[in-house]
Short mmCIF file of C-alpha atoms in Angstrom, two decimals:
data_model
loop_
_atom_site.label_atom_id
_atom_site.label_comp_id
_atom_site.label_asym_id
_atom_site.label_seq_id
_atom_site.Cartn_x
_atom_site.Cartn_y
_atom_site.Cartn_z
CA MET A 7 10.29 -2.37 -10.10
CA PHE A 8 7.16 -0.40 -11.05
CA GLY A 9 5.03 -2.39 -8.61
CA ASN A 10 7.41 -1.58 -5.75
CA TYR A 11 7.61 2.06 -6.85
CA LEU A 12 3.82 2.16 -6.70
CA ILE A 13 3.63 0.61 -3.23
CA GLY A 14 6.39 2.92 -2.01
CA LEU A 15 4.66 5.95 -3.51
CA ARG A 16 1.23 5.16 -2.17
CA GLU A 17 2.22 4.03 1.30
CA GLY A 18 4.81 6.81 1.50
CA LEU A 19 2.28 9.42 0.46
CA GLU A 20 -0.19 8.23 3.08
CA ALA A 21 2.51 8.49 5.74
CA SER A 22 3.63 11.89 4.40
CA LEU A 23 0.09 13.22 4.48
CA VAL A 24 -0.34 12.00 8.05
CA VAL A 25 2.87 13.69 9.16
CA CYS A 26 1.96 16.92 7.31
CA ILE A 27 -1.45 17.00 8.96
CA LEU A 28 -0.01 16.42 12.42
CA VAL A 29 2.74 19.04 11.98
CA ALA A 30 0.43 21.61 10.39
CA TYR A 31 -2.13 21.23 13.17
CA LEU A 32 0.46 21.68 15.91
CA VAL A 33 1.86 24.74 14.18
CA LYS A 34 -1.62 26.18 13.62
CA THR A 35 -2.59 25.69 17.29
CA ASP A 36 0.70 27.25 18.58
CA ASN A 37 1.98 23.91 19.84
CA ARG A 38 5.41 23.96 18.17
CA ALA A 39 6.98 22.76 21.38
CA LYS A 40 5.07 19.47 20.92
CA LEU A 41 6.71 18.74 17.55
CA PRO A 42 9.71 16.73 18.92
CA PRO A 43 7.46 13.92 20.28
CA VAL A 44 5.72 13.67 16.90
CA TRP A 45 9.09 13.42 15.07
CA ALA A 46 10.21 10.88 17.67
CA GLY A 47 7.15 8.75 16.93
CA VAL A 48 7.84 8.99 13.22
CA GLY A 49 11.47 7.99 13.73
CA ILE A 50 10.51 5.01 15.86
CA ALA A 51 7.98 3.88 13.25
CA VAL A 52 10.64 4.05 10.49
CA ALA A 53 13.13 2.13 12.64
CA VAL A 54 10.60 -0.58 13.48
CA SER A 55 9.63 -0.93 9.81
CA LEU A 56 13.26 -1.30 8.78
CA ALA A 57 13.89 -3.81 11.54
CA PHE A 58 10.81 -5.76 10.50
CA GLY A 59 12.00 -5.90 6.88
CA ALA A 60 15.50 -6.95 7.94
CA GLY A 61 14.08 -9.65 10.17
CA LEU A 62 12.06 -11.04 7.28
CA GLN A 63 15.05 -10.97 4.93
CA PHE A 64 17.69 -12.48 7.21
CA GLY A 65 15.57 -14.43 9.66
CA THR A 66 14.39 -16.94 7.06
CA GLN A 67 17.71 -17.67 5.35
CA GLU A 68 18.71 -20.54 7.65
CA LEU A 69 15.41 -22.37 7.32
CA THR A 70 14.82 -25.40 5.16
CA PHE A 71 13.45 -24.92 1.65
CA THR A 72 10.01 -26.22 2.69
CA ALA A 73 9.88 -23.90 5.68
CA GLN A 74 10.97 -20.92 3.58
CA GLU A 75 8.31 -21.59 0.99
CA ALA A 76 5.63 -22.12 3.63
CA ILE A 77 6.51 -18.91 5.43
CA GLY A 78 6.88 -17.00 2.18
CA GLY A 79 3.52 -18.17 0.89
CA SER A 80 1.77 -17.38 4.16
CA LEU A 81 3.30 -13.91 4.35
CA SER A 82 2.34 -13.27 0.71
CA ILE A 83 -1.27 -13.91 1.62
CA ALA A 84 -0.92 -11.69 4.68
CA ALA A 85 0.62 -8.92 2.57
CA VAL A 86 -2.20 -9.09 0.04
CA ALA A 87 -4.78 -8.97 2.85
CA LEU A 88 -3.11 -5.88 4.34
CA VAL A 89 -2.83 -4.08 1.01
CA THR A 90 -6.43 -4.92 0.10
CA TRP A 91 -7.65 -3.62 3.45
CA MET A 92 -5.47 -0.52 3.04
CA VAL A 93 -6.78 0.49 -0.38
CA PHE A 94 -10.41 0.11 0.72
CA TRP A 95 -9.75 1.94 4.00
CA MET A 96 -8.09 4.88 2.27
CA ARG A 97 -10.86 5.02 -0.33
CA ARG A 98 -13.43 5.25 2.44
CA THR A 99 -11.62 7.63 4.84
CA ALA A 100 -9.41 9.86 2.62
CA ARG A 101 -11.99 12.65 2.66
CA HIS A 102 -12.20 12.68 6.44
CA LEU A 103 -8.55 11.90 7.25
CA LYS A 104 -7.68 15.40 8.39
CA ALA A 105 -10.57 15.67 10.88
CA GLU A 106 -9.91 12.14 12.19
CA LEU A 107 -6.21 12.78 12.83
CA GLU A 108 -6.81 16.19 14.38
CA GLY A 109 -9.32 14.65 16.79
CA LYS A 110 -6.76 12.02 17.82
CA LEU A 111 -4.09 14.71 18.17
CA ASP A 112 -6.31 16.81 20.45
CA ALA A 113 -6.77 13.79 22.71
CA ALA A 114 -3.02 13.08 22.64
CA LEU A 115 -2.20 16.69 23.54
CA ALA A 116 -4.38 16.40 26.61
CA MET A 117 -2.66 13.16 27.66
CA GLY A 118 0.96 14.26 27.29
CA ARG A 119 4.13 13.64 25.26
CA GLY A 120 3.90 9.84 25.38
CA ALA A 121 0.51 9.96 23.72
CA LEU A 122 1.88 12.21 20.97
CA VAL A 123 4.71 9.75 20.30
CA ALA A 124 2.24 6.86 20.20
CA THR A 125 -0.14 8.74 17.86
CA ALA A 126 2.59 9.50 15.35
CA PHE A 127 4.06 6.01 15.64
CA LEU A 128 0.75 4.24 15.04
CA ALA A 129 -0.24 6.56 12.19
CA VAL A 130 3.04 6.07 10.32
CA GLY A 131 4.05 2.59 11.49
CA ARG A 132 1.19 0.82 9.76
CA GLU A 133 2.27 2.07 6.36
CA GLY A 134 5.88 1.16 7.13
CA ILE A 135 5.06 -2.43 8.16
CA GLU A 136 2.86 -2.93 5.09
CA THR A 137 5.61 -1.56 2.83
CA SER A 138 8.28 -3.79 4.37
CA LEU A 139 6.15 -6.93 4.04
CA PHE A 140 5.06 -6.24 0.49
CA VAL A 141 8.52 -5.24 -0.76
CA TRP A 142 10.12 -8.29 0.93
CA ARG A 143 7.75 -10.59 -0.96
CA SER A 144 8.57 -8.78 -4.21
CA VAL A 145 12.31 -9.14 -3.55
CA ASP A 146 11.86 -12.84 -2.84
CA ALA A 147 9.71 -13.34 -5.92
CA ALA A 148 12.06 -11.50 -8.24
CA GLY A 149 15.21 -13.21 -6.94
CA ASP A 150 16.92 -9.80 -7.32
CA GLY A 151 17.01 -7.59 -4.26
CA VAL A 152 18.31 -4.50 -6.05
CA ARG A 153 15.56 -3.45 -8.44
CA PRO A 154 12.60 -3.98 -6.06
CA LEU A 155 14.37 -2.04 -3.31
CA VAL A 156 15.36 0.77 -5.70
CA GLY A 157 11.78 0.96 -6.94
CA ALA A 158 10.38 1.16 -3.42
CA LEU A 159 12.93 3.76 -2.33
CA LEU A 160 12.22 5.91 -5.38
CA GLY A 161 8.52 5.74 -4.58
CA ILE A 162 9.14 6.73 -0.95
CA VAL A 163 11.39 9.62 -1.98
CA THR A 164 8.75 10.84 -4.45
CA ALA A 165 6.10 10.62 -1.70
CA ILE A 166 8.28 12.63 0.71
CA VAL A 167 8.82 15.36 -1.88
CA MET A 168 5.08 15.44 -2.62
CA GLY A 169 4.32 15.60 1.10
CA TRP A 170 6.66 18.54 1.54
CA LEU A 171 5.05 20.31 -1.45
CA PHE A 172 1.64 19.66 0.07
CA TYR A 173 2.74 21.22 3.33
CA ARG A 174 4.15 24.25 1.57
CA GLY A 175 0.95 24.66 -0.41
CA ALA A 176 2.82 24.28 -3.71
CA LEU A 177 1.00 21.14 -4.86
CA ARG A 178 -2.69 20.34 -5.01
CA ILE A 179 -4.06 17.17 -6.56
CA ASN A 180 -7.35 15.34 -6.46
CA LEU A 181 -6.47 12.84 -3.73
CA ALA A 182 -9.66 10.84 -4.15
CA ARG A 183 -8.85 10.24 -7.80
CA PHE A 184 -5.16 9.59 -7.04
CA PHE A 185 -5.95 6.92 -4.47
CA THR A 186 -8.56 5.36 -6.75
CA TRP A 187 -6.10 4.95 -9.64
CA THR A 188 -3.21 3.76 -7.50
CA GLY A 189 -5.53 1.50 -5.54
CA GLY A 190 -6.77 -0.21 -8.70
CA LEU A 191 -3.20 -0.73 -9.90
CA LEU A 192 -2.15 -2.06 -6.51
CA ILE A 193 -4.99 -4.63 -6.59
CA VAL A 194 -3.54 -6.00 -9.86
CA VAL A 195 -0.06 -6.06 -8.32
CA ALA A 196 -1.41 -7.75 -5.19
CA ALA A 197 -3.09 -10.41 -7.32
CA GLY A 198 0.32 -11.34 -8.73
CA VAL A 199 1.79 -11.52 -5.22
CA LEU A 200 -1.12 -13.71 -4.12
CA ALA A 201 -0.60 -16.08 -7.05
CA TYR A 202 3.12 -16.27 -6.27
CA GLY A 203 2.31 -16.99 -2.62
CA VAL A 204 0.03 -19.85 -3.67
CA HIS A 205 2.89 -21.23 -5.79
CA ASP A 206 5.14 -21.11 -2.71
CA LEU A 207 2.61 -23.11 -0.74
CA GLN A 208 2.37 -25.62 -3.60
CA GLU A 209 6.16 -25.99 -3.60
CA ALA A 210 6.05 -26.54 0.18
CA ARG A 211 3.47 -29.27 -0.48
CA PHE A 212 0.81 -27.49 1.59
CA LEU A 213 -1.28 -27.28 -1.55
CA GLY A 214 -1.46 -29.75 -4.45
CA GLY A 215 -1.54 -29.20 -8.18
CA LEU A 216 2.05 -28.06 -8.64
CA GLU A 217 2.40 -30.04 -11.88
CA ASN A 218 -0.94 -28.99 -13.37
CA LYS A 219 -0.19 -25.98 -15.54
CA ALA A 220 -2.95 -23.67 -16.70
CA PHE A 221 -0.86 -22.60 -19.69
CA ASP A 222 2.76 -22.12 -20.68
CA VAL A 223 3.83 -19.12 -22.76
CA SER A 224 7.49 -19.30 -21.82
CA SER A 225 8.51 -19.42 -25.49
CA ALA A 226 6.48 -16.29 -26.31
CA VAL A 227 7.37 -14.43 -23.11
CA PRO A 228 10.82 -15.56 -22.01
CA VAL A 229 11.50 -14.71 -18.38
CA ASP A 230 14.87 -13.20 -19.29
CA SER A 231 13.49 -10.94 -22.07
CA TRP A 232 12.99 -7.24 -21.42
CA TYR A 233 9.21 -7.58 -21.58
CA GLY A 234 9.29 -10.72 -19.44
CA ILE A 235 11.31 -8.82 -16.82
CA LEU A 236 8.93 -5.85 -17.14
CA LEU A 237 5.84 -8.01 -16.59
CA LYS A 238 7.50 -9.84 -13.71
CA GLY A 239 8.53 -6.58 -12.05
CA THR A 240 5.18 -4.87 -12.43
CA VAL A 241 2.49 -7.53 -11.92
CA ASN A 242 4.49 -10.63 -10.89
CA PHE A 243 3.63 -12.26 -14.20
CA GLN A 244 4.49 -15.96 -14.44
CA PRO A 245 4.54 -17.52 -17.93
CA ASP A 246 3.61 -21.01 -16.69
CA PRO A 247 1.21 -20.69 -13.73
CA THR A 248 -0.55 -23.66 -12.25
CA VAL A 249 -4.29 -24.07 -12.53
CA VAL A 250 -4.68 -23.17 -8.85
CA GLN A 251 -2.65 -19.99 -9.33
CA ALA A 252 -4.69 -18.93 -12.35
CA TRP A 253 -7.98 -19.45 -10.54
CA VAL A 254 -6.77 -17.66 -7.44
CA TRP A 255 -5.68 -14.68 -9.56
CA VAL A 256 -9.06 -14.48 -11.29
CA LEU A 257 -11.13 -15.06 -8.17
CA TYR A 258 -9.25 -12.29 -6.35
CA THR A 259 -8.85 -9.70 -9.09
CA VAL A 260 -12.33 -9.69 -10.62
CA PRO A 261 -14.50 -9.24 -7.47
CA VAL A 262 -12.02 -7.02 -5.62
CA LEU A 263 -11.61 -4.66 -8.56
CA PHE A 264 -15.37 -4.58 -9.07
CA LEU A 265 -16.03 -3.68 -5.44
CA PHE A 266 -13.21 -1.15 -5.35
CA LEU A 267 -14.17 0.68 -8.55
CA ARG A 268 -17.90 0.61 -7.87
CA ARG A 269 -19.04 4.12 -7.16
CA PRO A 270 -20.19 4.38 -3.54
CA LYS A 271 -23.62 5.77 -2.83
CA PRO A 272 -23.43 9.25 -1.25
CA PRO A 273 -24.81 9.39 2.31
CA ARG A 274 -28.29 10.81 2.57
CA GLN A 275 -28.62 14.02 4.48
CA GLN A 276 -32.04 15.08 5.62
CA GLY A 277 -33.04 18.47 4.38
CA SER A 278 -29.80 19.07 2.45
CA GLY A 279 -30.90 18.12 -1.06
CA GLY A 280 -28.79 16.95 -3.93
CA SER A 281 -26.59 20.06 -4.01
CA GLY A 282 -25.61 19.53 -0.36
CA GLU A 283 -24.57 15.98 -1.09
CA ARG A 284 -22.47 17.09 -4.03
CA ALA A 285 -20.81 19.73 -1.86
CA THR A 286 -20.02 17.12 0.77
CA GLU A 287 -18.53 14.82 -1.84
CA GLU A 288 -16.45 17.55 -3.44
CA SER A 289 -15.20 19.08 -0.21
CA GLY A 290 -12.64 16.31 0.31
CA GLN A 291 -11.30 16.07 -3.19
CA GLN A 292 -8.19 18.20 -2.68
CA THR A 293 -5.34 17.59 -0.29
CA PRO A 294 -6.52 17.93 3.35
CA VAL A 295 -3.18 19.25 4.66
CA ARG A 296 -3.71 22.97 4.57
#
């Protein structure tokens, strides 16, 4: 449940920040009449994301077990790839998100209402599709559709409230630090989803080694115990992973976390000196909405 809350919170907060920036810019530039196309784009993005999630949930139920496992494993890998790309993208662009979106919005305003709808749809739809895919895999892995969905919905609701507070100027947090912490946690969650996806492919006989267990701590961590359920719900912990699963988890988590947490080198600016670089780095630390 925590893993899904985290993905709902992070993806929802990204979408909320995007919407806040778009709305605030239109209000600031006296373009309130252009708000309906933006809300229409947001609504379409939400509808498409829900339809995508429903299609994943109900469209695979009539397939054979092998086909379900093959599709599930493949989509797990795709979900991990999307989430990994997302956390690195946000880490790189969070400080410049406001300027980037306002530039796109200026171009959309010049092109007309359809461009405004498309801008809002593309900005919000990506987060929605990623959330649907990731939560669907968590629901499938847990075998319980209630808790993962509740966790994701709570995260999204929290993100919406935070977005509204950002817009009203009532909440200011260090977004760079927030996305760093949540990104690191999401990488660990994604590693569990990746390992589970590999297990699906092994059960579909696309990969071998299903009977070769790396270890088995089922007696120490029963899957039906409160701590077993907690570990399963947070990091997709499996008490008896295969050797392939264990290696995949390690080979993903260690280098990805290292690259993500490594402090990036500040860009050199000719004639600006060290203080200028520090000012550039610190200028994007707070929420870019206002």
